Structures are given as C-alpha cells and as structure tokens.
PDB file of C-alpha atoms in Angstrom:
ATOM      1  CA  MET A 108      62.768 -54.243 -33.305  1.00 57.00           C
ATOM      2  CA  SER A 109      66.443 -54.223 -34.274  1.00 64.00           C
ATOM      3  CA  ALA A 110      68.783 -55.859 -31.827  1.00 61.00           C
ATOM      4  CA  GLY A 111      70.502 -53.526 -29.474  1.00 86.00           C
ATOM      5  CA  LEU A 112      67.837 -50.864 -29.449  1.00 96.00           C
ATOM      6  CA  PRO A 113      66.414 -49.731 -25.985  1.00 97.00           C
ATOM      7  CA  SER A 114      62.952 -50.969 -25.455  1.00 97.00           C
ATOM      8  CA  TRP A 115      61.576 -47.487 -25.455  1.00 98.00           C
ATOM      9  CA  TRP A 116      61.779 -47.385 -29.194  1.00 98.00           C
ATOM     10  CA  GLU A 117      58.503 -49.471 -29.280  1.00 97.00           C
ATOM     11  CA  PRO A 118      55.780 -48.785 -30.097  1.00 97.00           C
ATOM     12  CA  LEU A 119      57.111 -45.720 -31.888  1.00 98.00           C
ATOM     13  CA  LEU A 120      59.000 -47.567 -34.602  1.00 97.00           C
ATOM     14  CA  THR A 121      56.101 -49.737 -35.387  1.00 97.00           C
ATOM     15  CA  ARG A 122      53.655 -46.787 -35.521  1.00 97.00           C
ATOM     16  CA  VAL A 123      55.956 -44.506 -37.628  1.00 97.00           C
ATOM     17  CA  SER A 124      56.436 -47.475 -40.190  1.00 96.00           C
ATOM     18  CA  THR A 125      52.827 -46.947 -41.381  1.00 96.00           C
ATOM     19  CA  ALA A 126      52.619 -43.218 -40.785  1.00 96.00           C
ATOM     20  CA  ARG A 127      51.400 -40.896 -43.426  1.00 94.00           C
ATOM     21  CA  SER A 128      51.990 -37.135 -44.001  1.00 93.00           C
ATOM     22  CA  GLU A 129      48.359 -36.626 -42.907  1.00 94.00           C
ATOM     23  CA  ASP A 130      49.358 -37.837 -39.489  1.00 94.00           C
ATOM     24  CA  PHE A 131      51.596 -34.787 -39.206  1.00 94.00           C
ATOM     25  CA  THR A 132      49.859 -32.213 -41.282  1.00 89.00           C
ATOM     26  CA  PRO A 133      46.750 -31.635 -43.357  1.00 86.00           C
ATOM     27  CA  ILE A 134      48.888 -30.201 -46.119  1.00 85.00           C
ATOM     28  CA  ARG A 135      49.995 -32.786 -48.664  1.00 82.00           C
ATOM     29  CA  PRO A 136      53.321 -32.426 -50.515  1.00 81.00           C
ATOM     30  CA  PRO A 137      53.124 -31.468 -54.246  1.00 81.00           C
ATOM     31  CA  SER A 138      53.166 -34.076 -56.797  1.00 79.00           C
ATOM     32  CA  SER A 139      56.160 -32.253 -58.272  1.00 79.00           C
ATOM     33  CA  GLY A 140      58.391 -29.420 -57.397  1.00 78.00           C
ATOM     34  CA  GLY A 141      59.293 -28.102 -54.007  1.00 87.00           C
ATOM     35  CA  ARG A 142      62.711 -27.775 -52.425  1.00 92.00           C
ATOM     36  CA  ALA A 143      63.989 -31.095 -51.146  1.00 94.00           C
ATOM     37  CA  SER A 144      65.319 -31.036 -47.608  1.00 96.00           C
ATOM     38  CA  ALA A 145      65.806 -33.117 -44.542  1.00 97.00           C
ATOM     39  CA  VAL A 146      66.022 -32.859 -40.705  1.00 97.00           C
ATOM     40  CA  LEU A 147      67.582 -35.192 -38.228  1.00 98.00           C
ATOM     41  CA  VAL A 148      65.375 -36.426 -35.459  1.00 98.00           C
ATOM     42  CA  LEU A 149      68.260 -37.777 -33.303  1.00 98.00           C
ATOM     43  CA  MET A 150      67.245 -39.697 -30.037  1.00 98.00           C
ATOM     44  CA  GLY A 151      69.625 -41.013 -27.490  1.00 98.00           C
ATOM     45  CA  GLU A 152      69.857 -41.537 -23.822  1.00 97.00           C
ATOM     46  CA  GLU A 153      72.305 -40.376 -21.150  1.00 92.00           C
ATOM     47  CA  LYS A 154      70.942 -42.826 -18.657  1.00 93.00           C
ATOM     48  CA  PRO A 155      69.429 -46.204 -19.579  1.00 95.00           C
ATOM     49  CA  GLY A 156      65.641 -45.768 -20.117  1.00 96.00           C
ATOM     50  CA  GLU A 157      65.670 -42.050 -20.226  1.00 97.00           C
ATOM     51  CA  PRO A 158      65.524 -40.964 -23.982  1.00 98.00           C
ATOM     52  CA  ASP A 159      66.256 -37.594 -25.065  1.00 98.00           C
ATOM     53  CA  LEU A 160      66.220 -35.505 -28.415  1.00 98.00           C
ATOM     54  CA  LEU A 161      68.963 -33.427 -29.862  1.00 98.00           C
ATOM     55  CA  ILE A 162      67.932 -29.802 -30.623  1.00 97.00           C
ATOM     56  CA  LEU A 163      69.835 -26.812 -31.791  1.00 96.00           C
ATOM     57  CA  GLN A 164      69.083 -23.163 -31.162  1.00 93.00           C
ATOM     58  CA  ARG A 165      69.821 -20.596 -33.857  1.00 84.00           C
ATOM     59  CA  ALA A 166      71.997 -17.547 -33.123  1.00 72.00           C
ATOM     60  CA  ALA A 167      70.206 -14.416 -31.999  1.00 61.00           C
ATOM     61  CA  THR A 168      72.116 -12.367 -34.599  1.00 56.00           C
ATOM     62  CA  MET A 169      70.802 -14.395 -37.560  1.00 51.00           C
ATOM     63  CA  ARG A 170      68.685 -12.354 -40.048  1.00 48.00           C
ATOM     64  CA  THR A 171      66.070 -15.026 -40.089  1.00 49.00           C
ATOM     65  CA  HIS A 172      64.798 -17.387 -37.328  1.00 53.00           C
ATOM     66  CA  ALA A 173      66.815 -15.624 -34.779  1.00 54.00           C
ATOM     67  CA  GLY A 174      66.969 -17.581 -31.541  1.00 67.00           C
ATOM     68  CA  GLN A 175      64.652 -20.354 -32.720  1.00 82.00           C
ATOM     69  CA  PRO A 176      65.036 -24.159 -31.769  1.00 92.00           C
ATOM     70  CA  ALA A 177      65.235 -26.503 -34.605  1.00 93.00           C
ATOM     71  CA  PHE A 178      66.261 -29.955 -35.587  1.00 96.00           C
ATOM     72  CA  PRO A 179      69.645 -30.036 -37.389  1.00 96.00           C
ATOM     73  CA  GLY A 180      68.983 -30.122 -41.093  1.00 94.00           C
ATOM     74  CA  GLY A 181      68.565 -28.155 -44.207  1.00 93.00           C
ATOM     75  CA  ALA A 182      68.388 -28.325 -47.986  1.00 94.00           C
ATOM     76  CA  ALA A 183      69.645 -31.316 -49.944  1.00 97.00           C
ATOM     77  CA  ASP A 184      72.968 -31.026 -51.897  1.00 97.00           C
ATOM     78  CA  PRO A 185      73.172 -32.632 -55.449  1.00 95.00           C
ATOM     79  CA  THR A 186      75.770 -35.023 -53.891  1.00 96.00           C
ATOM     80  CA  ASP A 187      73.541 -36.311 -51.124  1.00 98.00           C
ATOM     81  CA  ARG A 188      72.429 -39.894 -51.961  1.00 97.00           C
ATOM     82  CA  ASP A 189      69.116 -39.710 -49.986  1.00 98.00           C
ATOM     83  CA  PRO A 190      67.481 -37.703 -47.067  1.00 98.00           C
ATOM     84  CA  ALA A 191      69.529 -39.530 -44.562  1.00 98.00           C
ATOM     85  CA  ALA A 192      72.725 -38.380 -46.078  1.00 98.00           C
ATOM     86  CA  THR A 193      71.406 -34.834 -46.076  1.00 98.00           C
ATOM     87  CA  ALA A 194      70.382 -34.840 -42.493  1.00 98.00           C
ATOM     88  CA  LEU A 195      73.564 -36.393 -41.227  1.00 98.00           C
ATOM     89  CA  ARG A 196      75.666 -34.049 -43.312  1.00 98.00           C
ATOM     90  CA  GLU A 197      73.836 -31.055 -41.945  1.00 97.00           C
ATOM     91  CA  ALA A 198      74.102 -32.353 -38.351  1.00 98.00           C
ATOM     92  CA  GLN A 199      77.880 -32.633 -38.801  1.00 98.00           C
ATOM     93  CA  GLU A 200      78.307 -29.311 -40.218  1.00 96.00           C
ATOM     94  CA  GLU A 201      75.999 -27.569 -37.557  1.00 95.00           C
ATOM     95  CA  VAL A 202      76.787 -29.436 -34.355  1.00 97.00           C
ATOM     96  CA  GLY A 203      79.819 -31.701 -35.024  1.00 98.00           C
ATOM     97  CA  LEU A 204      77.874 -34.954 -35.036  1.00 98.00           C
ATOM     98  CA  ASP A 205      80.021 -37.864 -36.034  1.00 98.00           C
ATOM     99  CA  PRO A 206      77.723 -39.686 -38.601  1.00 98.00           C
ATOM    100  CA  ALA A 207      79.141 -43.056 -37.481  1.00 98.00           C
ATOM    101  CA  THR A 208      77.595 -42.609 -33.998  1.00 98.00           C
ATOM    102  CA  ALA A 209      74.109 -42.420 -35.297  1.00 98.00           C
ATOM    103  CA  THR A 210      71.965 -45.298 -36.748  1.00 98.00           C
ATOM    104  CA  VAL A 211      69.222 -44.245 -39.122  1.00 98.00           C
ATOM    105  CA  LEU A 212      66.169 -46.357 -38.385  1.00 98.00           C
ATOM    106  CA  THR A 213      63.607 -44.942 -40.795  1.00 98.00           C
ATOM    107  CA  THR A 214      62.458 -41.914 -42.593  1.00 98.00           C
ATOM    108  CA  LEU A 215      59.204 -40.195 -41.810  1.00 97.00           C
ATOM    109  CA  PRO A 216      56.708 -39.084 -44.557  1.00 95.00           C
ATOM    110  CA  GLU A 217      57.550 -36.021 -46.590  1.00 94.00           C
ATOM    111  CA  LEU A 218      56.110 -32.874 -44.978  1.00 94.00           C
ATOM    112  CA  TYR A 219      55.421 -29.804 -47.113  1.00 91.00           C
ATOM    113  CA  ILE A 220      55.896 -26.201 -45.856  1.00 84.00           C
ATOM    114  CA  PRO A 221      53.990 -24.034 -48.490  1.00 83.00           C
ATOM    115  CA  VAL A 222      55.430 -20.628 -47.263  1.00 77.00           C
ATOM    116  CA  SER A 223      58.915 -21.819 -48.147  1.00 79.00           C
ATOM    117  CA  ARG A 224      58.138 -24.566 -50.613  1.00 86.00           C
ATOM    118  CA  PHE A 225      60.407 -27.014 -48.702  1.00 90.00           C
ATOM    119  CA  VAL A 226      59.495 -30.734 -48.903  1.00 94.00           C
ATOM    120  CA  VAL A 227      60.974 -31.878 -45.696  1.00 95.00           C
ATOM    121  CA  THR A 228      61.848 -35.515 -44.872  1.00 97.00           C
ATOM    122  CA  PRO A 229      62.427 -36.043 -41.142  1.00 98.00           C
ATOM    123  CA  VAL A 230      64.993 -38.754 -40.565  1.00 98.00           C
ATOM    124  CA  LEU A 231      64.611 -40.748 -37.311  1.00 98.00           C
ATOM    125  CA  ALA A 232      67.889 -42.087 -35.838  1.00 98.00           C
ATOM    126  CA  TRP A 233      69.216 -43.681 -32.713  1.00 98.00           C
ATOM    127  CA  TRP A 234      72.279 -42.006 -31.228  1.00 98.00           C
ATOM    128  CA  HIS A 235      74.018 -45.246 -30.223  1.00 97.00           C
ATOM    129  CA  ALA A 236      77.313 -43.602 -29.287  1.00 97.00           C
ATOM    130  CA  PRO A 237      76.664 -40.205 -27.944  1.00 97.00           C
ATOM    131  CA  HIS A 238      79.595 -37.710 -27.882  1.00 98.00           C
ATOM    132  CA  PRO A 239      79.986 -34.001 -27.092  1.00 97.00           C
ATOM    133  CA  VAL A 240      78.388 -31.751 -29.574  1.00 97.00           C
ATOM    134  CA  TRP A 241      78.700 -27.934 -29.983  1.00 95.00           C
ATOM    135  CA  PRO A 242      77.708 -25.066 -32.235  1.00 95.00           C
ATOM    136  CA  CYS A 243      80.310 -25.516 -35.140  1.00 94.00           C
ATOM    137  CA  GLN A 244      78.967 -22.367 -36.907  1.00 86.00           C
ATOM    138  CA  PRO A 245      78.517 -19.781 -34.012  1.00 86.00           C
ATOM    139  CA  ALA A 246      77.208 -17.181 -36.446  1.00 83.00           C
ATOM    140  CA  GLU A 247      74.250 -19.581 -37.239  1.00 84.00           C
ATOM    141  CA  VAL A 248      74.043 -21.958 -34.177  1.00 91.00           C
ATOM    142  CA  ALA A 249      74.041 -20.595 -30.653  1.00 91.00           C
ATOM    143  CA  ARG A 250      73.401 -23.653 -28.609  1.00 93.00           C
ATOM    144  CA  VAL A 251      72.944 -27.394 -28.825  1.00 96.00           C
ATOM    145  CA  ALA A 252      70.900 -29.244 -26.197  1.00 96.00           C
ATOM    146  CA  ARG A 253      69.671 -32.727 -25.481  1.00 97.00           C
ATOM    147  CA  LEU A 254      66.038 -32.451 -24.322  1.00 98.00           C
ATOM    148  CA  PRO A 255      64.896 -35.282 -22.111  1.00 98.00           C
ATOM    149  CA  ILE A 256      61.478 -36.736 -23.297  1.00 98.00           C
ATOM    150  CA  ALA A 257      60.453 -36.592 -19.607  1.00 98.00           C
ATOM    151  CA  GLU A 258      60.667 -32.843 -19.883  1.00 98.00           C
ATOM    152  CA  LEU A 259      58.898 -32.500 -23.198  1.00 98.00           C
ATOM    153  CA  VAL A 260      55.938 -34.512 -22.020  1.00 98.00           C
ATOM    154  CA  ASP A 261      55.663 -32.722 -18.666  1.00 98.00           C
ATOM    155  CA  PRO A 262      52.274 -30.819 -18.783  1.00 98.00           C
ATOM    156  CA  ALA A 263      53.974 -27.759 -17.176  1.00 97.00           C
ATOM    157  CA  ASN A 264      56.167 -27.457 -20.268  1.00 97.00           C
ATOM    158  CA  ARG A 265      53.477 -27.798 -22.899  1.00 98.00           C
ATOM    159  CA  LEU A 266      51.314 -25.023 -24.453  1.00 97.00           C
ATOM    160  CA  ARG A 267      50.080 -23.900 -27.769  1.00 97.00           C
ATOM    161  CA  VAL A 268      51.100 -20.750 -29.640  1.00 95.00           C
ATOM    162  CA  ARG A 269      49.122 -18.428 -31.939  1.00 94.00           C
ATOM    163  CA  HIS A 270      50.694 -16.736 -35.076  1.00 87.00           C
ATOM    164  CA  PRO A 271      49.287 -13.505 -36.165  1.00 86.00           C
ATOM    165  CA  SER A 272      48.018 -15.278 -39.273  1.00 84.00           C
ATOM    166  CA  GLY A 273      45.653 -17.131 -37.084  1.00 88.00           C
ATOM    167  CA  TRP A 274      47.559 -20.320 -37.141  1.00 86.00           C
ATOM    168  CA  VAL A 275      47.686 -22.207 -33.835  1.00 93.00           C
ATOM    169  CA  GLY A 276      50.017 -25.064 -33.018  1.00 93.00           C
ATOM    170  CA  ASP A 277      51.648 -27.071 -30.266  1.00 96.00           C
ATOM    171  CA  ALA A 278      54.722 -25.789 -28.469  1.00 96.00           C
ATOM    172  CA  PHE A 279      57.199 -26.607 -25.651  1.00 97.00           C
ATOM    173  CA  GLN A 280      58.846 -24.342 -23.085  1.00 96.00           C
ATOM    174  CA  VAL A 281      61.890 -26.197 -22.040  1.00 96.00           C
ATOM    175  CA  GLN A 282      65.409 -25.428 -20.874  1.00 93.00           C
ATOM    176  CA  GLY A 283      64.937 -21.702 -21.509  1.00 90.00           C
ATOM    177  CA  MET A 284      63.716 -22.304 -25.181  1.00 93.00           C
ATOM    178  CA  LEU A 285      60.214 -21.880 -26.810  1.00 94.00           C
ATOM    179  CA  VAL A 286      60.085 -24.698 -29.353  1.00 95.00           C
ATOM    180  CA  TRP A 287      57.289 -24.157 -31.737  1.00 92.00           C
ATOM    181  CA  GLY A 288      56.402 -24.330 -35.518  1.00 89.00           C
ATOM    182  CA  PHE A 289      57.557 -27.265 -37.650  1.00 90.00           C
ATOM    183  CA  THR A 290      59.849 -28.597 -35.049  1.00 94.00           C
ATOM    184  CA  ALA A 291      57.321 -28.686 -32.254  1.00 95.00           C
ATOM    185  CA  GLY A 292      54.643 -30.169 -34.629  1.00 95.00           C
ATOM    186  CA  VAL A 293      56.886 -33.210 -35.373  1.00 97.00           C
ATOM    187  CA  ILE A 294      57.765 -33.611 -31.773  1.00 98.00           C
ATOM    188  CA  SER A 295      54.126 -33.604 -30.616  1.00 98.00           C
ATOM    189  CA  THR A 296      53.144 -36.091 -33.162  1.00 98.00           C
ATOM    190  CA  LEU A 297      55.970 -38.468 -32.231  1.00 98.00           C
ATOM    191  CA  LEU A 298      55.295 -38.241 -28.544  1.00 98.00           C
ATOM    192  CA  ASP A 299      51.643 -39.334 -29.168  1.00 98.00           C
ATOM    193  CA  MET A 300      52.862 -42.191 -31.466  1.00 98.00           C
ATOM    194  CA  ALA A 301      55.269 -43.432 -28.945  1.00 98.00           C
ATOM    195  CA  GLY A 302      52.655 -43.435 -26.209  1.00 98.00           C
ATOM    196  CA  TRP A 303      54.648 -41.020 -24.086  1.00 98.00           C
ATOM    197  CA  SER A 304      52.161 -38.111 -24.102  1.00 98.00           C
ATOM    198  CA  VAL A 305      50.275 -37.344 -20.908  1.00 97.00           C
ATOM    199  CA  PRO A 306      47.146 -35.018 -20.532  1.00 98.00           C
ATOM    200  CA  TRP A 307      48.019 -31.406 -20.673  1.00 98.00           C
ATOM    201  CA  ASP A 308      46.248 -28.070 -20.971  1.00 97.00           C
ATOM    202  CA  ALA A 309      45.847 -27.472 -24.610  1.00 96.00           C
ATOM    203  CA  GLY A 310      43.820 -24.210 -23.700  1.00 96.00           C
ATOM    204  CA  ARG A 311      47.052 -22.535 -22.675  1.00 95.00           C
ATOM    205  CA  VAL A 312      47.870 -20.396 -25.698  1.00 96.00           C
ATOM    206  CA  LEU A 313      50.658 -17.791 -26.166  1.00 93.00           C
ATOM    207  CA  GLY A 314      50.488 -15.254 -28.785  1.00 93.00           C
ATOM    208  CA  LEU A 315      53.750 -14.867 -30.748  1.00 86.00           C
ATOM    209  CA  GLU A 316      53.226 -11.146 -31.298  1.00 77.00           C
ATOM    210  CA  GLY A 317      56.055  -9.049 -29.822  1.00 60.00           C
ATOM    211  CA  LEU A 318      58.438 -12.048 -29.114  1.00 62.00           C
ATOM    212  CA  ASP A 319      60.643 -11.243 -32.094  1.00 52.00           C
ATOM    213  CA  ILE A 320      60.549 -14.800 -33.300  1.00 54.00           C
ATOM    214  CA  LEU A 321      58.305 -14.616 -36.206  1.00 47.00           C
ATOM    215  CA  PRO A 322      59.680 -16.193 -39.433  1.00 46.00           C
ATOM    216  CA  PRO A 323      59.871 -14.305 -42.683  1.00 41.00           C
ATOM    217  CA  ARG A 324      58.011 -15.916 -45.650  1.00 39.00           C
ATOM    218  CA  GLY A 325      60.310 -18.482 -47.428  1.00 37.00           C
ATOM    219  CA  SER A 326      63.215 -19.873 -45.575  1.00 37.00           C
ATOM    220  CA  ASP A 327      64.666 -22.737 -43.483  1.00 40.00           C
ATOM    221  CA  PRO A 328      62.371 -25.711 -43.056  1.00 40.00           C
ATOM    222  CA  ALA A 329      63.449 -26.530 -39.603  1.00 39.00           C
ATOM    223  CA  THR A 330      61.621 -23.511 -38.124  1.00 41.00           C
ATOM    224  CA  ALA A 331      59.095 -22.158 -40.653  1.00 43.00           C
ATOM    225  CA  ALA A 332      55.509 -21.729 -39.885  1.00 38.00           C
ATOM    226  CA  PRO A 333      52.852 -22.835 -40.535  1.00 35.00           C
ATOM    227  CA  THR A 334      53.875 -26.089 -39.000  1.00 37.00           C
ATOM    228  CA  ALA A 335      53.207 -29.804 -39.193  1.00 35.00           C
ATOM    229  CA  SER A 336      50.258 -30.179 -36.849  1.00 34.00           C
ATOM    230  CA  ASP A 337      47.000 -28.536 -35.881  1.00 34.00           C
ATOM    231  CA  GLU A 338      45.127 -25.640 -37.584  1.00 30.00           C
ATOM    232  CA  VAL A 339      47.003 -24.148 -40.666  1.00 26.00           C
ATOM    233  CA  VAL A 340      45.820 -21.012 -42.043  1.00 25.00           C
ATOM    234  CA  SER A 341      46.772 -20.160 -45.740  1.00 22.00           C
TER     235      SER A 341
END
C-alpha cells in the first residue's frame, strides 16, 4: 500500500488490482466500439478511520435522470489523455473538485452499459486534501454529498430495486437519496471487496414504477440502467 494512505484502503486496493469486469457485471464490454467515458469514485475521510464517498445528485429539472444520485463523470473528450483525466475534469466541472487534491490510485475494469453504449471506466481515487465542493452547474447538479461508508453498509439503508423491465439490482437509501443503477452496483461490489459489507435483507425490494426516476434509453453512464451488478434483463 502506498505511503500515507489510511489503513482502511486495504484489502480493497489489493482486491481491485485483480478485478475483472465480470466481478461487477455479467455483460462484457464489446471488442470495439462503444462510447468511452469515466466516473470518479472518490473516497476521503472527515475523521480519521471514517471513510466516505463523494456523490452528486442531478437536478430535478433535468430532462433525463432527474434527481438521480451519481458519481461525477461523463464522456471522454478528445483532449483527455486517459480515463483518470476524464473523471477528474468532469468532477472539476460538476462539483468544483481541485484535481490536485485527489490522488488517483487505480482504474477499475471497463464496464459496458448496452442501453447507452457507454464503456465506463470507474477511476478510484484518494481525496487526500478535501475541500468544499458544490454544484457548479445548478441546472444539472442539485446537490453534492459525502456519504459515509458506515451509512452505506448499514442494513437499514440497503435494499434492492426492481425496474419495470424485470431487472433487479442493489440500492441504498441514504441522506434522503435513493442510489441505484450503475452507481449502486459499483458501490455494492466495492463494499464487498473491501470487506465492509455486513448482512442485510436482500429480500427488501422496491419497485421503481411511479417514482419518476426511470432513465430513458441511451444517456449518461453514471445513472443508466441496467446496472453493474445482479440480474440484467435485455
């Protein structure tokens, strides 16, 4: 483990170093094609030994993904040298993150979202010098939050959601947000890899019908469904 990193980064860093896309989703990325994109999985701590995760919530007035929580991120620009550059640039644009305060540790396997044809690279980073962040684009981002890992693993905050297509995946109800889809799938897998997960009631399932949070076909990788883990229905 790199010098200066809190001890809670292990065994997560060791386990993600050998992770495959199949650990997150049964859907493999295509051999060619797809829209390159990246999201920033930024973990810090406000108190020593208490890790948290940076999440944004999209504006309720957006035409797509209204009100949905997501990782900062988006499509790659031609000038981005790699997925880390994409993820940091998007985080700077969306929430005002100073890229110099985040240490990129590794990239996770590419994850494919068929409905939008995004090939998403999650970028795992240590927020070694946290600072205030905020919605830089209020028309797109309503809120920025640091979700404590302790709240994410709390069995009272964990459930599964069912999409009308039949797809079922992990979700989190935390700080007034329902985190589901791609974002929740990545979080759930990382919690397991880190050894942080505790037993919870996977039989608690919430239907997404009527919640006004269903994504259209083909858009942002940060919140599209189907998602990274669990059953995927074509």
